[in-house]
Amino acid sequence: MATDKGAPYFSVIVPVYNRRGEVRDLLESLAKQTDDDFELLLVEDGSTERCDDIAAAYANQLRVQYFWKENEGRSIARNYGIERAQGSYFIFFDSDCVIPPRYFEVLKKALKEHPVDCFGGPDAASEDFNRTQKAISFSMTAFLTTGGIRGGKVQLEKFVPRSFNMGYSRRVWEAVGGFREMFSEDIDMSTRIRKAGFSITLFREAYVYHKRRNTLRSFSRQTYVFGMSRITLKLLYPDSLKLVHTLPAVFVIGCLTLILLAIFWHWWAILPLVLYVVLLWLSALASTRSLPIACLAILTSFIQLGSYGCGFIKAFVWKILLRHGRNIEEEIAIRKGK
């Protein structure tokens, strides 16, 4: 039961766009927290399917504030919430997240023991997620697909908090400002925080359940945009592009090369790709403990790598090699998040 305790320790800010069912699941999980020292600011970004009635239904269980505004994008919606928040720390979730009951209890303890300016946690698939969601979750977090850069146990680059599970102090906001309306706005925000000299930490135990996309088509579109946005970040921060970010593009080129060699030279040229599929399947089976999900994870992993790689290659050729497209000022205003 929510109580009036004055200013909360955490301000949870969630942008929403036509996600009624997901918002209900999110609020239900927040109502079950073992530590309720937080407020929730739900910012509806011009939705046609409003969730104000859902927020009202939880008003006596949560310290929830509901806002509706014209559609301008999720970054602007987050900033709208920040400006109205009272907490010492701002926490950002996506509307398709479900929060484990001890999340805030674990996070507060970690911050008391190891104070930091900016932090984030990993995401996982809940037991009640469908097979597609679980396969996509594996594809987005496995070392064999993303190199662990999304909060996994092994990483090929410094940890970068993502907006589905990210937080920073009021002091950071006062120094760095809010999110910019662009693709990969969370990476941009984390980069600005790091460049401003603030510390960034991964709290592994402060995880969330992240539903992600429900269809393979929408997942493909999402990862394609991720690949393109990596070039945008390269234009904004020339030293931000690392070897791990190029691996999906290398994967796409390598797959095409192996297939062509197998067709026009010798069949065994395809064996490296077969070996990768086997390793991917074994990894997915060990992670999910499900034969159907492990098989589906092969498809989602190839979609994730292929779509990201194609988006990366297209943006690299168009924006860097051919020098076409928007200038930097336009790059940071290209998204109208929906």
XYZ file of C-alpha atoms in Angstrom:
338
model
C 0.000 0.000 0.000
C 1.415 3.410 -0.977
C 1.898 5.913 1.838
C 2.588 9.620 2.002
C 6.206 9.862 3.093
C 7.233 13.185 1.605
C 9.756 13.275 -1.212
C 10.509 9.742 -2.458
C 13.989 8.304 -2.897
C 13.259 7.228 -6.483
C 11.189 8.816 -9.242
C 10.167 6.222 -11.824
C 9.530 7.763 -15.241
C 7.811 5.770 -17.986
C 6.888 7.131 -21.428
C 3.821 5.446 -22.957
C 2.409 5.255 -26.453
C -0.622 3.002 -27.007
C 0.473 0.260 -24.576
C -2.555 -0.265 -22.321
C -2.026 -3.967 -21.666
C 1.665 -3.594 -20.982
C 1.112 -0.628 -18.674
C -1.317 -2.683 -16.608
C 1.304 -5.434 -16.178
C 3.965 -2.871 -15.287
C 1.816 -1.168 -12.630
C 0.780 -4.507 -11.172
C 4.455 -5.417 -10.719
C 5.246 -2.029 -9.172
C 2.390 -2.442 -6.702
C 4.074 -5.615 -5.418
C 7.449 -4.032 -4.578
C 8.947 -4.833 -1.165
C 10.262 -1.246 -0.957
C 7.733 1.427 -1.949
C 9.969 4.485 -1.529
C 9.259 5.652 -5.080
C 6.806 7.656 -7.122
C 5.661 6.778 -10.624
C 5.303 9.382 -13.348
C 3.432 7.905 -16.301
C 3.756 10.188 -19.318
C 1.362 9.370 -22.148
C 2.896 10.717 -25.341
C -0.176 11.505 -27.408
C -1.668 7.994 -27.261
C -5.000 7.330 -28.932
C -5.501 4.411 -26.518
C -5.085 6.198 -23.209
C -4.285 4.447 -19.935
C -5.428 7.103 -17.449
C -8.088 4.736 -16.107
C -5.408 2.101 -15.434
C -3.300 4.633 -13.538
C -6.375 5.678 -11.522
C -7.076 2.047 -10.613
C -3.688 1.860 -8.879
C -3.847 5.292 -7.230
C -4.326 3.843 -3.741
C -1.543 1.279 -4.198
C 1.105 3.462 -5.822
C 2.231 7.070 -5.717
C 1.315 7.485 -9.345
C 1.022 10.659 -11.385
C -0.494 10.420 -14.850
C 0.214 12.978 -17.575
C -1.066 13.194 -21.141
C 0.713 15.361 -23.683
C 0.836 15.810 -27.425
C 3.006 13.315 -29.265
C 6.599 14.547 -29.506
C 8.659 11.414 -28.900
C 9.655 9.274 -25.955
C 12.773 11.267 -25.054
C 10.746 14.453 -24.708
C 8.194 12.480 -22.689
C 10.946 11.333 -20.308
C 12.188 14.900 -19.926
C 8.618 16.008 -19.227
C 8.522 13.519 -16.370
C 11.946 14.514 -15.030
C 10.876 18.140 -14.753
C 8.011 17.078 -12.479
C 9.861 14.448 -10.446
C 10.703 14.851 -6.753
C 13.082 11.942 -6.143
C 16.816 11.946 -5.547
C 17.265 9.392 -8.339
C 15.414 9.110 -11.638
C 14.642 5.560 -12.812
C 13.620 4.858 -16.410
C 11.659 1.811 -17.534
C 10.045 1.042 -20.859
C 6.308 0.428 -20.745
C 6.849 -3.210 -21.803
C 8.817 -4.046 -18.637
C 7.731 -6.065 -15.619
C 9.645 -5.328 -12.416
C 10.633 -8.116 -9.972
C 9.256 -7.574 -6.423
C 12.617 -6.835 -4.776
C 13.929 -4.471 -7.467
C 13.869 -1.249 -5.420
C 14.944 -3.006 -2.253
C 17.996 -4.406 -4.061
C 18.743 -1.139 -5.857
C 18.541 1.038 -2.745
C 20.844 -1.321 -0.838
C 23.354 -1.278 -3.705
C 23.318 2.527 -3.889
C 23.759 2.871 -0.127
C 26.760 0.533 -0.192
C 28.261 1.799 -3.468
C 27.023 5.334 -4.275
C 27.215 6.094 -8.005
C 25.898 8.796 -10.301
C 24.478 6.632 -13.073
C 23.555 2.966 -13.146
C 21.598 0.333 -14.923
C 20.741 -3.326 -14.814
C 20.243 -6.210 -17.222
C 16.998 -7.556 -18.594
C 15.653 -11.082 -18.656
C 12.683 -13.118 -19.845
C 10.019 -13.979 -17.314
C 8.673 -17.525 -17.126
C 5.271 -16.363 -18.383
C 6.661 -14.773 -21.565
C 5.748 -16.512 -24.815
C 8.290 -18.472 -26.852
C 8.981 -15.658 -29.297
C 9.672 -13.194 -26.474
C 12.012 -15.667 -24.775
C 13.867 -16.379 -28.019
C 14.234 -12.654 -28.721
C 15.437 -12.070 -25.160
C 18.149 -14.683 -25.680
C 19.183 -13.119 -28.990
C 19.512 -9.667 -27.440
C 21.537 -10.757 -24.405
C 23.682 -13.726 -25.469
C 27.432 -13.354 -25.823
C 27.349 -15.143 -29.205
C 24.984 -12.533 -30.646
C 25.607 -9.176 -28.957
C 28.947 -9.701 -27.239
C 27.332 -9.078 -23.857
C 27.012 -5.329 -24.405
C 23.405 -5.273 -23.157
C 24.200 -6.074 -19.534
C 25.369 -9.675 -19.797
C 27.879 -11.339 -17.528
C 30.668 -11.094 -20.111
C 31.130 -7.879 -22.045
C 33.286 -6.685 -24.924
C 32.938 -2.991 -24.060
C 32.164 -0.724 -21.117
C 28.675 -1.080 -19.688
C 26.144 1.342 -21.170
C 22.786 1.630 -19.361
C 19.731 1.293 -21.592
C 16.443 3.097 -21.080
C 14.492 -0.090 -20.281
C 16.414 -0.234 -16.954
C 18.436 2.895 -16.298
C 18.815 5.488 -13.562
C 20.823 8.529 -12.596
C 20.930 11.094 -9.844
C 19.337 14.511 -9.856
C 22.878 15.882 -9.811
C 23.553 14.268 -13.189
C 20.418 15.788 -14.707
C 21.331 19.250 -13.423
C 24.785 18.948 -15.013
C 24.068 17.048 -18.245
C 20.427 17.744 -19.028
C 17.772 15.393 -20.357
C 17.477 12.939 -23.231
C 17.792 14.037 -26.825
C 15.131 12.988 -29.315
C 17.074 10.611 -31.555
C 17.624 6.932 -32.240
C 19.602 5.218 -29.436
C 18.938 8.144 -27.134
C 19.929 6.064 -24.110
C 23.422 5.407 -25.508
C 23.757 9.101 -26.305
C 22.692 9.949 -22.746
C 25.127 7.461 -21.203
C 27.941 8.806 -23.379
C 27.258 12.383 -22.296
C 27.162 11.311 -18.649
C 30.478 9.483 -18.944
C 32.124 12.379 -20.799
C 30.949 14.740 -18.041
C 33.035 12.726 -15.577
C 30.261 10.848 -13.768
C 30.578 7.219 -12.753
C 28.457 4.507 -14.367
C 27.861 1.114 -12.764
C 26.071 -2.100 -13.649
C 23.995 -3.551 -10.793
C 23.491 -7.110 -12.001
C 20.907 -7.992 -9.354
C 18.658 -5.045 -10.303
C 17.206 -6.722 -13.378
C 13.859 -6.314 -15.103
C 11.724 -8.584 -17.247
C 11.607 -7.040 -20.701
C 8.927 -8.182 -23.164
C 10.537 -6.503 -26.199
C 8.751 -7.108 -29.509
C 5.996 -9.668 -29.961
C 6.540 -10.410 -33.649
C 9.599 -11.269 -35.713
C 8.748 -8.509 -38.195
C 8.698 -5.772 -35.549
C 11.862 -7.193 -33.996
C 13.582 -7.040 -37.385
C 12.562 -3.399 -37.887
C 13.776 -2.508 -34.390
C 17.227 -4.064 -34.803
C 17.589 -2.541 -38.277
C 17.128 0.891 -36.682
C 19.659 -0.024 -33.986
C 22.229 -0.699 -36.716
C 21.575 2.597 -38.451
C 21.697 4.540 -35.188
C 25.172 3.231 -34.413
C 26.432 5.320 -37.340
C 24.521 8.344 -35.996
C 26.384 7.883 -32.704
C 29.643 7.602 -34.641
C 28.939 10.974 -36.235
C 28.142 12.515 -32.861
C 31.033 10.841 -31.009
C 33.832 9.842 -33.416
C 35.548 7.621 -30.831
C 32.372 5.736 -29.849
C 32.465 3.085 -32.577
C 34.126 -0.077 -31.275
C 35.015 -3.363 -32.939
C 32.084 -5.149 -31.293
C 29.647 -2.767 -32.987
C 30.862 -3.831 -36.435
C 30.455 -7.571 -35.824
C 26.854 -7.830 -37.143
C 27.967 -6.181 -40.401
C 30.905 -8.612 -40.576
C 28.422 -11.415 -39.907
C 26.211 -10.374 -42.834
C 29.143 -10.076 -45.233
C 30.652 -13.324 -43.953
C 27.408 -15.277 -44.369
C 26.946 -14.058 -47.926
C 30.563 -14.899 -48.735
C 30.329 -18.422 -47.301
C 27.066 -19.114 -49.140
C 28.500 -17.931 -52.457
C 31.670 -19.979 -51.913
C 29.555 -23.050 -51.141
C 27.547 -22.552 -54.333
C 30.344 -21.682 -56.740
C 33.391 -23.373 -55.166
C 32.956 -26.181 -52.622
C 30.131 -27.199 -50.296
C 32.308 -27.357 -47.193
C 32.798 -23.575 -47.296
C 29.482 -23.425 -45.435
C 30.835 -25.439 -42.463
C 31.879 -22.382 -40.359
C 28.300 -21.133 -40.537
C 26.978 -24.582 -39.603
C 29.344 -24.651 -36.617
C 28.066 -21.242 -35.484
C 24.459 -22.457 -35.704
C 25.310 -25.495 -33.584
C 27.057 -23.373 -30.944
C 24.150 -20.932 -30.967
C 21.649 -23.736 -30.496
C 23.623 -25.308 -27.646
C 23.952 -21.926 -25.924
C 20.233 -21.204 -26.303
C 19.315 -24.675 -25.049
C 21.508 -24.268 -21.970
C 20.079 -20.805 -21.317
C 16.377 -21.444 -21.933
C 16.192 -25.200 -21.156
C 13.638 -25.511 -23.928
C 14.118 -27.314 -27.234
C 11.448 -25.296 -29.136
C 12.788 -21.965 -27.836
C 16.382 -22.961 -28.625
C 15.372 -23.725 -32.220
C 13.436 -20.464 -32.503
C 16.419 -18.610 -31.014
C 18.481 -19.550 -34.074
C 15.994 -17.665 -36.248
C 15.731 -14.664 -33.920
C 19.517 -14.488 -33.626
C 19.955 -14.438 -37.402
C 17.233 -11.773 -37.636
C 18.919 -9.716 -34.926
C 22.391 -9.942 -36.472
C 21.208 -9.674 -40.073
C 18.890 -6.698 -39.574
C 21.366 -4.809 -37.397
C 24.180 -5.560 -39.843
C 22.155 -4.408 -42.872
C 21.120 -1.200 -41.111
C 24.731 -0.552 -40.114
C 26.056 -1.178 -43.632
C 23.417 1.018 -45.279
C 24.029 3.923 -42.891
C 27.806 3.535 -43.138
C 27.777 3.647 -46.941
C 25.208 6.453 -47.189
C 26.336 8.734 -44.383
C 30.070 8.127 -44.114
C 31.331 6.870 -47.490
C 28.949 8.895 -49.685
C 28.519 11.717 -47.132
C 24.793 12.003 -47.745
C 21.992 12.452 -45.262
C 21.392 14.835 -42.387
C 23.891 17.000 -40.610
C 24.604 16.470 -36.910
C 21.975 18.963 -35.756
C 19.354 17.097 -37.762
C 20.653 13.703 -36.593
C 19.755 14.430 -32.967
C 16.169 15.309 -33.890
C 15.219 12.527 -36.310
C 13.076 10.438 -34.012
C 9.429 10.905 -33.209
C 9.222 7.830 -30.985
C 5.985 5.894 -31.181
